[in-house]
PDB file of C-alpha atoms in Angstrom:
ATOM      1  CA  LEU A 488       0.079  -0.068   0.098  1.00 65.00           C
ATOM      2  CA  THR A 489       1.633   3.306  -1.100  1.00 68.00           C
ATOM      3  CA  VAL A 490      -0.258   6.889  -0.178  1.00 68.00           C
ATOM      4  CA  SER A 491       1.353   9.510  -2.272  1.00 73.00           C
ATOM      5  CA  LEU A 492       1.721  13.409  -0.812  1.00 77.00           C
ATOM      6  CA  THR A 493      -1.785  14.101  -2.588  1.00 85.00           C
ATOM      7  CA  GLY A 494      -3.712  11.576  -0.807  1.00 84.00           C
ATOM      8  CA  GLU A 495      -3.569   8.937  -3.290  1.00 88.00           C
ATOM      9  CA  VAL A 496      -3.648   5.048  -2.106  1.00 86.00           C
ATOM     10  CA  ARG A 497      -2.610   2.354  -4.304  1.00 83.00           C
ATOM     11  CA  THR A 498      -2.227  -1.363  -3.225  1.00 86.00           C
ATOM     12  CA  ILE A 499       1.254  -2.872  -4.520  1.00 86.00           C
ATOM     13  CA  ALA A 500       1.030  -6.131  -2.981  1.00 88.00           C
ATOM     14  CA  GLY A 501      -1.431  -8.208  -1.096  1.00 87.00           C
ATOM     15  CA  ASN A 502      -5.030  -8.356  -0.928  1.00 86.00           C
ATOM     16  CA  GLU A 503      -7.937  -8.796   1.898  1.00 88.00           C
ATOM     17  CA  LYS A 504      -7.406 -12.547   1.883  1.00 90.00           C
ATOM     18  CA  LYS A 505      -4.768 -13.407   4.909  1.00 92.00           C
ATOM     19  CA  GLY A 506      -2.266 -16.169   4.359  1.00 91.00           C
ATOM     20  CA  PHE A 507       1.361 -17.243   2.891  1.00 91.00           C
ATOM     21  CA  GLN A 508       1.826 -16.846  -0.811  1.00 85.00           C
ATOM     22  CA  ASP A 509       4.393 -15.871  -3.130  1.00 81.00           C
ATOM     23  CA  ASN A 510       3.701 -14.650  -6.447  1.00 70.00           C
ATOM     24  CA  ILE A 511       4.866 -12.631  -9.443  1.00 67.00           C
ATOM     25  CA  ASN A 512       1.684 -10.440  -9.255  1.00 77.00           C
ATOM     26  CA  GLY A 513       1.875  -8.758  -5.854  1.00 80.00           C
ATOM     27  CA  LYS A 514      -1.415  -8.382  -5.410  1.00 84.00           C
ATOM     28  CA  GLU A 515      -1.862 -12.017  -5.576  1.00 87.00           C
ATOM     29  CA  ALA A 516       0.724 -12.472  -3.051  1.00 90.00           C
ATOM     30  CA  ARG A 517      -0.789 -12.746   0.865  1.00 92.00           C
ATOM     31  CA  PHE A 518       0.763 -11.867   4.280  1.00 95.00           C
ATOM     32  CA  ASN A 519      -0.587 -12.522   7.832  1.00 96.00           C
ATOM     33  CA  ASN A 520      -0.331  -8.907   9.786  1.00 96.00           C
ATOM     34  CA  PRO A 521       2.628  -7.436   8.059  1.00 96.00           C
ATOM     35  CA  GLN A 522       4.180  -4.748  10.204  1.00 95.00           C
ATOM     36  CA  GLY A 523       7.943  -3.357   9.696  1.00 95.00           C
ATOM     37  CA  ILE A 524       8.686  -2.226   6.574  1.00 97.00           C
ATOM     38  CA  ALA A 525      12.179  -1.077   5.003  1.00 97.00           C
ATOM     39  CA  VAL A 526      13.220   0.425   1.310  1.00 96.00           C
ATOM     40  CA  ASN A 527      16.970   0.101  -0.047  1.00 95.00           C
ATOM     41  CA  LYS A 528      18.446   2.503  -2.295  1.00 92.00           C
ATOM     42  CA  GLU A 529      17.793   0.213  -5.280  1.00 93.00           C
ATOM     43  CA  GLY A 530      13.826   0.128  -4.594  1.00 93.00           C
ATOM     44  CA  GLN A 531      13.418  -3.163  -2.988  1.00 95.00           C
ATOM     45  CA  ILE A 532      10.773  -3.031  -0.097  1.00 96.00           C
ATOM     46  CA  TYR A 533      11.368  -5.579   2.898  1.00 98.00           C
ATOM     47  CA  ILE A 534       8.526  -6.362   4.878  1.00 97.00           C
ATOM     48  CA  ALA A 535       8.400  -8.098   8.165  1.00 98.00           C
ATOM     49  CA  ASP A 536       5.153 -10.934   8.142  1.00 98.00           C
ATOM     50  CA  THR A 537       4.840 -11.032  11.514  1.00 98.00           C
ATOM     51  CA  LEU A 538       2.600 -13.887  11.876  1.00 98.00           C
ATOM     52  CA  ASN A 539       4.096 -15.696   8.880  1.00 98.00           C
ATOM     53  CA  HIS A 540       7.287 -15.627  10.760  1.00 98.00           C
ATOM     54  CA  SER A 541       9.218 -14.330   7.732  1.00 98.00           C
ATOM     55  CA  ILE A 542      10.706 -11.503   5.862  1.00 98.00           C
ATOM     56  CA  ARG A 543       8.885 -10.818   2.498  1.00 97.00           C
ATOM     57  CA  GLN A 544      10.796  -8.852  -0.258  1.00 96.00           C
ATOM     58  CA  VAL A 545       8.384  -6.822  -2.941  1.00 95.00           C
ATOM     59  CA  SER A 546      10.554  -5.874  -6.406  1.00 92.00           C
ATOM     60  CA  PRO A 547       9.693  -2.350  -7.974  1.00 88.00           C
ATOM     61  CA  GLU A 548       7.872  -4.372 -10.384  1.00 86.00           C
ATOM     62  CA  GLY A 549       5.139  -6.012  -7.657  1.00 87.00           C
ATOM     63  CA  SER A 550       6.495  -9.160  -7.245  1.00 91.00           C
ATOM     64  CA  VAL A 551       6.674 -10.795  -3.990  1.00 94.00           C
ATOM     65  CA  ILE A 552       9.201 -13.443  -2.435  1.00 95.00           C
ATOM     66  CA  THR A 553       9.948 -14.767   0.598  1.00 96.00           C
ATOM     67  CA  ILE A 554      13.870 -13.867   1.462  1.00 97.00           C
ATOM     68  CA  ALA A 555      14.158 -15.304   5.223  1.00 98.00           C
ATOM     69  CA  GLY A 556      12.171 -17.423   7.616  1.00 97.00           C
ATOM     70  CA  ASN A 557      10.404 -21.074   6.638  1.00 96.00           C
ATOM     71  CA  GLY A 558       7.175 -19.643   7.899  1.00 94.00           C
ATOM     72  CA  LYS A 559       7.510 -21.618  11.589  1.00 96.00           C
ATOM     73  CA  LEU A 560       7.535 -20.393  14.692  1.00 97.00           C
ATOM     74  CA  GLY A 561      10.627 -20.517  16.370  1.00 98.00           C
ATOM     75  CA  TYR A 562      14.760 -19.679  16.876  1.00 98.00           C
ATOM     76  CA  ARG A 563      16.957 -20.938  13.968  1.00 98.00           C
ATOM     77  CA  GLU A 564      20.341 -19.208  12.419  1.00 97.00           C
ATOM     78  CA  GLY A 565      21.785 -20.545   9.230  1.00 98.00           C
ATOM     79  CA  PRO A 566      20.474 -20.232   5.478  1.00 98.00           C
ATOM     80  CA  SER A 567      18.156 -17.592   5.417  1.00 98.00           C
ATOM     81  CA  LEU A 568      15.016 -19.728   4.283  1.00 97.00           C
ATOM     82  CA  ASP A 569      15.851 -22.273   6.995  1.00 98.00           C
ATOM     83  CA  ALA A 570      15.981 -19.694   9.464  1.00 98.00           C
ATOM     84  CA  GLN A 571      13.072 -19.411  12.127  1.00 98.00           C
ATOM     85  CA  PHE A 572      11.632 -16.195  13.547  1.00 98.00           C
ATOM     86  CA  HIS A 573       9.046 -15.504  16.441  1.00 98.00           C
ATOM     87  CA  HIS A 574       7.027 -12.727  15.388  1.00 98.00           C
ATOM     88  CA  PRO A 575       9.660 -10.300  13.699  1.00 98.00           C
ATOM     89  CA  THR A 576       8.354  -6.842  13.667  1.00 98.00           C
ATOM     90  CA  GLY A 577      10.887  -3.878  12.620  1.00 98.00           C
ATOM     91  CA  LEU A 578      13.004  -3.617   9.896  1.00 98.00           C
ATOM     92  CA  ALA A 579      15.869  -1.505   8.746  1.00 98.00           C
ATOM     93  CA  ILE A 580      18.776  -1.589   6.275  1.00 97.00           C
ATOM     94  CA  GLY A 581      22.150  -0.751   6.057  1.00 96.00           C
ATOM     95  CA  LEU A 582      24.138   1.034   3.735  1.00 91.00           C
ATOM     96  CA  ASP A 583      25.831  -2.466   2.925  1.00 93.00           C
ATOM     97  CA  GLY A 584      22.465  -3.980   2.365  1.00 95.00           C
ATOM     98  CA  THR A 585      22.421  -5.822   5.624  1.00 97.00           C
ATOM     99  CA  LEU A 586      18.959  -6.246   6.949  1.00 98.00           C
ATOM    100  CA  TYR A 587      18.293  -5.949  10.436  1.00 98.00           C
ATOM    101  CA  ILE A 588      15.399  -7.385  11.941  1.00 98.00           C
ATOM    102  CA  ALA A 589      13.477  -6.877  15.367  1.00 98.00           C
ATOM    103  CA  ASP A 590      13.036 -10.858  16.108  1.00 98.00           C
ATOM    104  CA  THR A 591      10.056  -9.399  18.487  1.00 98.00           C
ATOM    105  CA  LEU A 592       9.854 -12.523  20.737  1.00 98.00           C
ATOM    106  CA  ASN A 593      12.986 -14.248  20.596  1.00 98.00           C
ATOM    107  CA  HIS A 594      13.966 -10.790  22.297  1.00 98.00           C
ATOM    108  CA  ARG A 595      16.446 -10.537  19.885  1.00 98.00           C
ATOM    109  CA  ILE A 596      18.194  -8.159  16.946  1.00 98.00           C
ATOM    110  CA  ARG A 597      18.793 -10.500  13.912  1.00 98.00           C
ATOM    111  CA  GLN A 598      20.467  -9.541  11.048  1.00 98.00           C
ATOM    112  CA  LEU A 599      20.264 -10.869   6.918  1.00 98.00           C
ATOM    113  CA  LYS A 600      23.725 -10.813   5.830  1.00 96.00           C
ATOM    114  CA  SER A 601      24.772 -10.295   2.012  1.00 93.00           C
ATOM    115  CA  ASN A 602      25.806 -13.874   1.961  1.00 94.00           C
ATOM    116  CA  GLY A 603      22.243 -15.156   2.825  1.00 96.00           C
ATOM    117  CA  LYS A 604      22.209 -15.799   6.226  1.00 98.00           C
ATOM    118  CA  VAL A 605      20.835 -15.073   9.619  1.00 98.00           C
ATOM    119  CA  GLU A 606      22.799 -14.266  12.181  1.00 98.00           C
ATOM    120  CA  THR A 607      21.616 -12.844  15.665  1.00 98.00           C
ATOM    121  CA  LEU A 608      23.424  -9.336  16.267  1.00 98.00           C
ATOM    122  CA  ALA A 609      22.336  -8.916  19.805  1.00 98.00           C
ATOM    123  CA  GLY A 610      20.054 -10.503  22.323  1.00 98.00           C
ATOM    124  CA  ASN A 611      20.221 -13.601  23.987  1.00 97.00           C
ATOM    125  CA  GLY A 612      16.558 -14.523  23.800  1.00 97.00           C
ATOM    126  CA  GLU A 613      15.630 -13.444  27.409  1.00 97.00           C
ATOM    127  CA  ILE A 614      13.768 -10.898  28.366  1.00 97.00           C
ATOM    128  CA  GLY A 615      14.814  -8.125  29.842  1.00 96.00           C
ATOM    129  CA  MET A 616      17.229  -4.780  29.672  1.00 96.00           C
ATOM    130  CA  LYS A 617      20.807  -5.389  29.787  1.00 96.00           C
ATOM    131  CA  GLU A 618      24.043  -4.023  28.443  1.00 96.00           C
ATOM    132  CA  GLY A 619      26.554  -6.331  26.803  1.00 97.00           C
ATOM    133  CA  LYS A 620      27.937  -7.203  23.232  1.00 97.00           C
ATOM    134  CA  GLY A 621      26.036  -9.796  21.331  1.00 95.00           C
ATOM    135  CA  GLU A 622      24.212 -12.395  23.500  1.00 95.00           C
ATOM    136  CA  ASN A 623      25.451 -11.040  27.122  1.00 96.00           C
ATOM    137  CA  ALA A 624      23.004  -8.468  26.190  1.00 97.00           C
ATOM    138  CA  ARG A 625      18.988  -8.807  26.722  1.00 97.00           C
ATOM    139  CA  LEU A 626      16.309  -6.775  24.623  1.00 98.00           C
ATOM    140  CA  ALA A 627      12.957  -6.509  26.176  1.00 97.00           C
ATOM    141  CA  GLU A 628      10.437  -7.718  23.161  1.00 98.00           C
ATOM    142  CA  PRO A 629      12.314  -5.248  20.124  1.00 98.00           C
ATOM    143  CA  TYR A 630       9.636  -3.821  17.694  1.00 97.00           C
ATOM    144  CA  ALA A 631      10.661  -1.035  15.920  1.00 97.00           C
ATOM    145  CA  LEU A 632      14.261  -0.012  14.724  1.00 98.00           C
ATOM    146  CA  ALA A 633      15.974   3.063  13.155  1.00 97.00           C
ATOM    147  CA  LEU A 634      19.201   3.114  11.654  1.00 97.00           C
ATOM    148  CA  THR A 635      21.062   5.906  12.003  1.00 96.00           C
ATOM    149  CA  PRO A 636      23.635   7.949   9.415  1.00 93.00           C
ATOM    150  CA  GLN A 637      26.180   6.785  11.885  1.00 93.00           C
ATOM    151  CA  ASN A 638      25.710   3.482  11.923  1.00 94.00           C
ATOM    152  CA  THR A 639      23.918   3.086  15.191  1.00 95.00           C
ATOM    153  CA  LEU A 640      20.394   1.219  15.841  1.00 97.00           C
ATOM    154  CA  TYR A 641      18.119   2.708  18.057  1.00 98.00           C
ATOM    155  CA  VAL A 642      15.706   0.033  19.175  1.00 98.00           C
ATOM    156  CA  THR A 643      12.179   0.241  21.053  1.00 98.00           C
ATOM    157  CA  THR A 644      11.253  -2.089  23.437  1.00 97.00           C
ATOM    158  CA  ALA A 645       8.416  -3.145  25.530  1.00 96.00           C
ATOM    159  CA  TRP A 646      10.470  -1.820  28.474  1.00 96.00           C
ATOM    160  CA  GLY A 647      12.325   1.216  26.891  1.00 95.00           C
ATOM    161  CA  ILE A 648      14.367   2.435  23.946  1.00 96.00           C
ATOM    162  CA  GLN A 649      17.999   0.586  23.388  1.00 97.00           C
ATOM    163  CA  GLU A 650      20.935   1.323  21.267  1.00 97.00           C
ATOM    164  CA  VAL A 651      22.692  -1.182  19.391  1.00 97.00           C
ATOM    165  CA  SER A 652      26.175  -0.728  17.259  1.00 96.00           C
ATOM    166  CA  LEU A 653      26.299  -2.580  14.244  1.00 95.00           C
ATOM    167  CA  ASP A 654      29.141  -4.825  15.856  1.00 95.00           C
ATOM    168  CA  GLY A 655      26.374  -6.130  18.647  1.00 95.00           C
ATOM    169  CA  ASN A 656      27.292  -3.744  21.693  1.00 95.00           C
ATOM    170  CA  VAL A 657      24.251  -3.099  23.221  1.00 96.00           C
ATOM    171  CA  LYS A 658      23.698   0.409  25.669  1.00 95.00           C
ATOM    172  CA  ILE A 659      20.462   1.463  27.436  1.00 88.00           C
TER     173      ILE A 659
END
């Protein structure tokens, strides 16, 4: 769905039917509670398809494909289509093309690297607000992400706002 500055609304992907379906025609694709969105410099749109526990991509032409997550709730790292998420919500994209994912109910910030692998950047899976690096840190249900030009991720969580550097160092 896009909304122009003149108020025109246009559907680019999805329809009134909820589900999990990739399709070359974006309007035939199905989502289940899509939440986070990010756009790269080439115009690719990334969607956190929350209740499908996956990350989807919409091309500038409107084609929809799944790029990460196997559609099953869980936690698994590795090749993008084998990875598992638990309610991914927020997204941000780095200048190098890395996609950062707020994996809300896994209490982690994950990253989809250009090599096609999903890895944890920060968080150990336990709810909380604890400073530290990588899996020594804790996040409380991270929801939304914002990436600054200085490459700092700001993360809204259920309990506050945390700062995450791109090397995985978490501050409160």
